[in-house]
Amino acid sequence: MGLLILQKAQQAMDFMKIKALLLNPLSESLLAELTRQRDGRYGIEDIIDSYPDRPDSISWLGFKATRRILGIINEAIGCGDQFEKIIRREDIRRTILNVLLSVRKYGVSQPQRFYAPLMVVWNLTWKCNLKCKHCYENAGPLGVKSTDNELTLDEKLAAIDHIADSFIPTISISGGEPFCHPHFWPVLEKARARGLYTSLNTNGTLITKETAQRLVDLNVAYAGISVDGPSAAYHDEFRGMPGAWEKTLQGIRNLAETPVFTIMSFTITRDSIRYLREMFELAEELKMDKVMVYNYIPTGRGEGNFDMDPTPEQREEALSLMYEFAASGRLVCSTAPQFGRVCVEMGAHNLLPLAHAGTGKAGNLNILAQIIGGCGVGRAYLALQPDGRITPCVYMPYIEVGNIREDSILDIWHNNELLESLACHDDLEGHCGVCEHKSVCGGCRARAYAYYGDFKAPDPGCLRNKDHCQEFDERRIRSDSAGPS
């Protein structure tokens, strides 16, 4: 999940065309017809099953309007001439249903709120073979959490059904280290059987040639592999395990021999940010497809460790460098929502950021970019913890909004007051509340909470909130000087 860099051509005009098409009285009537269930099937499913031909159940006028809507979706997901072939895929079917149900329930907005999450990031386990300094799950062999209450295999397989039946098209499996858990492979097999678009986040140390091929066989779309520095000494110290660097690089090489799309995942800290350019070069050397630059967030094992966080000036410099690489044609994304603001401000190359959108292999996504832009928490994205707790974001591991063992994802998504609040950017504080780029940024709500205990507080990582960051640091220094009360 991150920000893709996309063509921005005629943004306002395209968005108004979509709004006019989908919100006129005829289209509203058609949307009602397409999203109405008969005998357990939605009207749109008849069209999908007969596409590109017209089913008997819909008029020529309705079919023509539906084809225009499907054309927008095709442009958004970048299928081109392959759309007729892949439209029957389960993940594409769920995406189409989700989009139509979203417009029916919430209308068309910028950014869009979705009927169901577009993605669930599932932290499969707290088990891990490394002990990373910044781990948001505090996972590892010395983790403070017991794994006794993790979902059983039957519960995990039921969770896959629950996700698939909730119109959610994609899951991203993370941890802990997914390869450390014996349930990882049965979960992947179940995800393939249910047609979920599946990705993986891993430290790469356990990827052999055999496991790499198995990922191909199980239709894993892409794998993000964490690399935290350009040398063995730096990476191994950060990851808490001697020899991790060599094992990770071998895992990357093993994956590079397969069709699996590979992403280098690099977290910028106050110290490691100096290596950002070298990390882009290393990714090219290793023939990786994309670089994902992760925002450092002081939670989990990093809770309270604000000294690891880059300064606003450092982050701004890093964002500019990321833009430079993206503008040169490289695939770059980031969990730092300020990347959206930087790309718009530096729009000499006519680029636009898009949040939460998978591998970036799609074509011209300018329409989708206008709709999804900005942090997707509460609007397009949800997290599932190893014990079944549902949280708004992986970086909010202690903020529970429900539990998949007993709650419906859709009920939570539609009715939870915290998710409702997180989806709204109208009442943000600091510069986040008045920023002209709210729709493509909005600040990181997890960072705001980690610093201030308030989801609506300003994101101190942005240069435009520099005064708030300085005030926080000064208050922390005074508190440390005063000692325990």
mmCIF file of C-alpha atoms in Angstrom, residues 38-199:
data_model
loop_
_atom_site.group_PDB
_atom_site.id
_atom_site.type_symbol
_atom_site.label_atom_id
_atom_site.label_comp_id
_atom_site.label_asym_id
_atom_site.label_seq_id
_atom_site.Cartn_x
_atom_site.Cartn_y
_atom_site.Cartn_z
ATOM 1 C CA ARG A 38 -32.287 -11.067 -7.000
ATOM 2 C CA ASP A 39 -31.909 -14.684 -5.937
ATOM 3 C CA GLY A 40 -28.583 -13.838 -4.300
ATOM 4 C CA ARG A 41 -27.141 -12.145 -7.416
ATOM 5 C CA TYR A 42 -26.571 -8.480 -8.189
ATOM 6 C CA GLY A 43 -27.764 -7.051 -11.475
ATOM 7 C CA ILE A 44 -24.225 -6.112 -12.497
ATOM 8 C CA GLU A 45 -23.257 -9.796 -12.322
ATOM 9 C CA ASP A 46 -25.534 -10.585 -15.271
ATOM 10 C CA ILE A 47 -23.668 -7.978 -17.307
ATOM 11 C CA ILE A 48 -20.251 -9.231 -16.182
ATOM 12 C CA ASP A 49 -21.111 -12.817 -17.089
ATOM 13 C CA SER A 50 -22.302 -11.883 -20.590
ATOM 14 C CA TYR A 51 -19.871 -8.999 -21.279
ATOM 15 C CA PRO A 52 -19.318 -7.604 -23.920
ATOM 16 C CA ASP A 53 -22.754 -8.814 -25.042
ATOM 17 C CA ARG A 54 -26.001 -7.467 -23.607
ATOM 18 C CA PRO A 55 -27.910 -9.799 -21.270
ATOM 19 C CA ASP A 56 -31.661 -10.143 -21.794
ATOM 20 C CA SER A 57 -32.282 -8.746 -18.315
ATOM 21 C CA ILE A 58 -31.176 -5.192 -19.201
ATOM 22 C CA SER A 59 -32.318 -2.695 -21.814
ATOM 23 C CA TRP A 60 -30.099 -1.328 -24.581
ATOM 24 C CA LEU A 61 -30.130 2.109 -22.925
ATOM 25 C CA GLY A 62 -29.158 0.661 -19.565
ATOM 26 C CA PHE A 63 -26.497 -1.511 -21.149
ATOM 27 C CA LYS A 64 -24.981 1.460 -22.987
ATOM 28 C CA ALA A 65 -24.764 3.443 -19.740
ATOM 29 C CA THR A 66 -23.278 0.446 -17.934
ATOM 30 C CA ARG A 67 -20.612 0.057 -20.609
ATOM 31 C CA ARG A 68 -19.586 3.680 -20.005
ATOM 32 C CA ILE A 69 -19.302 3.008 -16.266
ATOM 33 C CA LEU A 70 -17.287 -0.146 -16.925
ATOM 34 C CA GLY A 71 -15.085 1.890 -19.251
ATOM 35 C CA ILE A 72 -14.234 4.222 -16.367
ATOM 36 C CA ILE A 73 -13.400 1.235 -14.166
ATOM 37 C CA ASN A 74 -11.296 -0.262 -16.958
ATOM 38 C CA GLU A 75 -9.317 2.964 -17.283
ATOM 39 C CA ALA A 76 -8.928 3.104 -13.510
ATOM 40 C CA ILE A 77 -7.485 -0.404 -13.149
ATOM 41 C CA GLY A 78 -5.529 -0.185 -16.379
ATOM 42 C CA CYS A 79 -6.603 -3.373 -18.153
ATOM 43 C CA GLY A 80 -6.941 -1.936 -21.664
ATOM 44 C CA ASP A 81 -7.777 -4.517 -24.322
ATOM 45 C CA GLN A 82 -7.592 -7.285 -21.722
ATOM 46 C CA PHE A 83 -10.675 -6.030 -19.873
ATOM 47 C CA GLU A 84 -13.078 -8.394 -21.615
ATOM 48 C CA LYS A 85 -10.835 -11.299 -20.680
ATOM 49 C CA ILE A 86 -10.288 -10.481 -17.019
ATOM 50 C CA ILE A 87 -13.622 -8.923 -16.103
ATOM 51 C CA ARG A 88 -14.814 -12.299 -14.805
ATOM 52 C CA ARG A 89 -11.911 -12.633 -12.387
ATOM 53 C CA GLU A 90 -13.203 -12.648 -8.820
ATOM 54 C CA ASP A 91 -11.026 -9.748 -7.654
ATOM 55 C CA ILE A 92 -12.133 -7.589 -10.588
ATOM 56 C CA ARG A 93 -15.774 -8.569 -10.025
ATOM 57 C CA ARG A 94 -15.502 -7.568 -6.361
ATOM 58 C CA THR A 95 -13.833 -4.288 -7.307
ATOM 59 C CA ILE A 96 -16.645 -3.417 -9.715
ATOM 60 C CA LEU A 97 -19.326 -4.323 -7.178
ATOM 61 C CA ASN A 98 -17.513 -2.366 -4.469
ATOM 62 C CA VAL A 99 -17.253 0.742 -6.668
ATOM 63 C CA LEU A 100 -20.926 0.645 -7.677
ATOM 64 C CA LEU A 101 -22.097 0.034 -4.104
ATOM 65 C CA SER A 102 -19.814 2.881 -2.951
ATOM 66 C CA VAL A 103 -21.345 5.381 -5.358
ATOM 67 C CA ARG A 104 -24.838 4.180 -4.428
ATOM 68 C CA LYS A 105 -24.179 4.610 -0.687
ATOM 69 C CA TYR A 106 -21.846 7.629 -0.546
ATOM 70 C CA GLY A 107 -22.115 9.331 -3.927
ATOM 71 C CA VAL A 108 -18.966 10.457 -5.749
ATOM 72 C CA SER A 109 -16.425 12.357 -3.677
ATOM 73 C CA GLN A 110 -12.802 13.389 -3.817
ATOM 74 C CA PRO A 111 -11.337 11.428 -2.164
ATOM 75 C CA GLN A 112 -13.871 8.601 -2.335
ATOM 76 C CA ARG A 113 -15.228 6.622 0.576
ATOM 77 C CA PHE A 114 -15.772 2.966 -0.322
ATOM 78 C CA TYR A 115 -18.587 0.590 0.543
ATOM 79 C CA ALA A 116 -15.987 -1.938 1.725
ATOM 80 C CA PRO A 117 -12.218 -1.683 2.145
ATOM 81 C CA LEU A 118 -10.309 -2.046 -1.107
ATOM 82 C CA MET A 119 -7.602 -3.816 0.880
ATOM 83 C CA VAL A 120 -7.145 -5.602 4.194
ATOM 84 C CA VAL A 121 -3.581 -5.834 5.492
ATOM 85 C CA TRP A 122 -3.429 -8.996 7.581
ATOM 86 C CA ASN A 123 -0.693 -9.378 10.179
ATOM 87 C CA LEU A 124 -0.799 -13.151 10.141
ATOM 88 C CA THR A 125 1.382 -13.800 13.193
ATOM 89 C CA TRP A 126 3.580 -12.210 15.847
ATOM 90 C CA LYS A 127 6.256 -14.827 15.158
ATOM 91 C CA CYS A 128 9.402 -13.553 13.476
ATOM 92 C CA ASN A 129 13.016 -14.648 13.068
ATOM 93 C CA LEU A 130 14.312 -11.059 13.364
ATOM 94 C CA LYS A 131 14.056 -8.285 15.991
ATOM 95 C CA CYS A 132 13.729 -5.029 14.054
ATOM 96 C CA LYS A 133 14.042 -1.756 15.963
ATOM 97 C CA HIS A 134 10.951 -0.179 14.431
ATOM 98 C CA CYS A 135 8.537 -3.151 14.251
ATOM 99 C CA TYR A 136 4.973 -1.852 14.602
ATOM 100 C CA GLU A 137 3.839 -5.296 15.840
ATOM 101 C CA ASN A 138 6.714 -5.726 18.324
ATOM 102 C CA ALA A 139 7.118 -9.159 16.735
ATOM 103 C CA GLY A 140 10.043 -11.558 16.980
ATOM 104 C CA PRO A 141 11.514 -14.355 19.083
ATOM 105 C CA LEU A 142 11.765 -11.916 22.007
ATOM 106 C CA GLY A 143 8.367 -10.321 21.402
ATOM 107 C CA VAL A 144 6.355 -9.411 24.468
ATOM 108 C CA LYS A 145 3.138 -10.858 23.061
ATOM 109 C CA SER A 146 2.188 -14.500 23.397
ATOM 110 C CA THR A 147 1.103 -16.232 20.196
ATOM 111 C CA ASP A 148 -1.343 -18.485 22.073
ATOM 112 C CA ASN A 149 -4.367 -16.347 21.179
ATOM 113 C CA GLU A 150 -3.623 -16.116 17.454
ATOM 114 C CA LEU A 151 -6.381 -17.280 15.132
ATOM 115 C CA THR A 152 -6.526 -21.032 14.615
ATOM 116 C CA LEU A 153 -6.171 -22.412 11.105
ATOM 117 C CA ASP A 154 -9.935 -22.916 10.838
ATOM 118 C CA GLU A 155 -10.480 -19.318 11.983
ATOM 119 C CA LYS A 156 -7.947 -18.044 9.454
ATOM 120 C CA LEU A 157 -9.625 -19.908 6.598
ATOM 121 C CA ALA A 158 -13.013 -18.618 7.747
ATOM 122 C CA ALA A 159 -11.523 -15.099 7.794
ATOM 123 C CA ILE A 160 -10.586 -15.483 4.111
ATOM 124 C CA ASP A 161 -14.200 -16.366 3.307
ATOM 125 C CA HIS A 162 -15.393 -13.428 5.415
ATOM 126 C CA ILE A 163 -13.103 -11.010 3.554
ATOM 127 C CA ALA A 164 -14.051 -12.344 0.126
ATOM 128 C CA ASP A 165 -17.772 -12.240 0.929
ATOM 129 C CA SER A 166 -17.456 -8.596 2.072
ATOM 130 C CA PHE A 167 -16.664 -7.260 -1.444
ATOM 131 C CA ILE A 168 -12.985 -6.795 -0.518
ATOM 132 C CA PRO A 169 -10.832 -7.524 -3.592
ATOM 133 C CA THR A 170 -7.307 -7.540 -2.123
ATOM 134 C CA ILE A 171 -5.374 -8.748 0.905
ATOM 135 C CA SER A 172 -1.777 -8.074 1.855
ATOM 136 C CA ILE A 173 -0.264 -10.643 4.207
ATOM 137 C CA SER A 174 2.296 -9.364 6.689
ATOM 138 C CA GLY A 175 3.431 -10.138 10.218
ATOM 139 C CA GLY A 176 5.615 -10.835 12.069
ATOM 140 C CA GLU A 177 7.200 -12.919 9.389
ATOM 141 C CA PRO A 178 4.537 -14.863 7.442
ATOM 142 C CA PHE A 179 6.996 -17.600 6.434
ATOM 143 C CA CYS A 180 7.571 -18.384 10.134
ATOM 144 C CA HIS A 181 4.011 -19.646 10.561
ATOM 145 C CA PRO A 182 2.839 -23.052 9.276
ATOM 146 C CA HIS A 183 -0.594 -21.607 8.439
ATOM 147 C CA PHE A 184 0.885 -19.276 5.812
ATOM 148 C CA TRP A 185 0.619 -21.737 2.931
ATOM 149 C CA PRO A 186 -2.955 -22.930 3.668
ATOM 150 C CA VAL A 187 -4.013 -19.270 3.917
ATOM 151 C CA LEU A 188 -2.465 -18.531 0.503
ATOM 152 C CA GLU A 189 -4.177 -21.581 -0.983
ATOM 153 C CA LYS A 190 -7.526 -20.437 0.398
ATOM 154 C CA ALA A 191 -6.978 -16.898 -0.894
ATOM 155 C CA ARG A 192 -6.268 -18.262 -4.369
ATOM 156 C CA ALA A 193 -9.375 -20.450 -4.220
ATOM 157 C CA ARG A 194 -11.494 -17.385 -3.370
ATOM 158 C CA GLY A 195 -9.908 -15.281 -6.115
ATOM 159 C CA LEU A 196 -8.401 -12.617 -3.851
ATOM 160 C CA TYR A 197 -5.635 -10.414 -5.245
ATOM 161 C CA THR A 198 -2.887 -11.323 -2.783
ATOM 162 C CA SER A 199 0.399 -9.665 -1.889
#
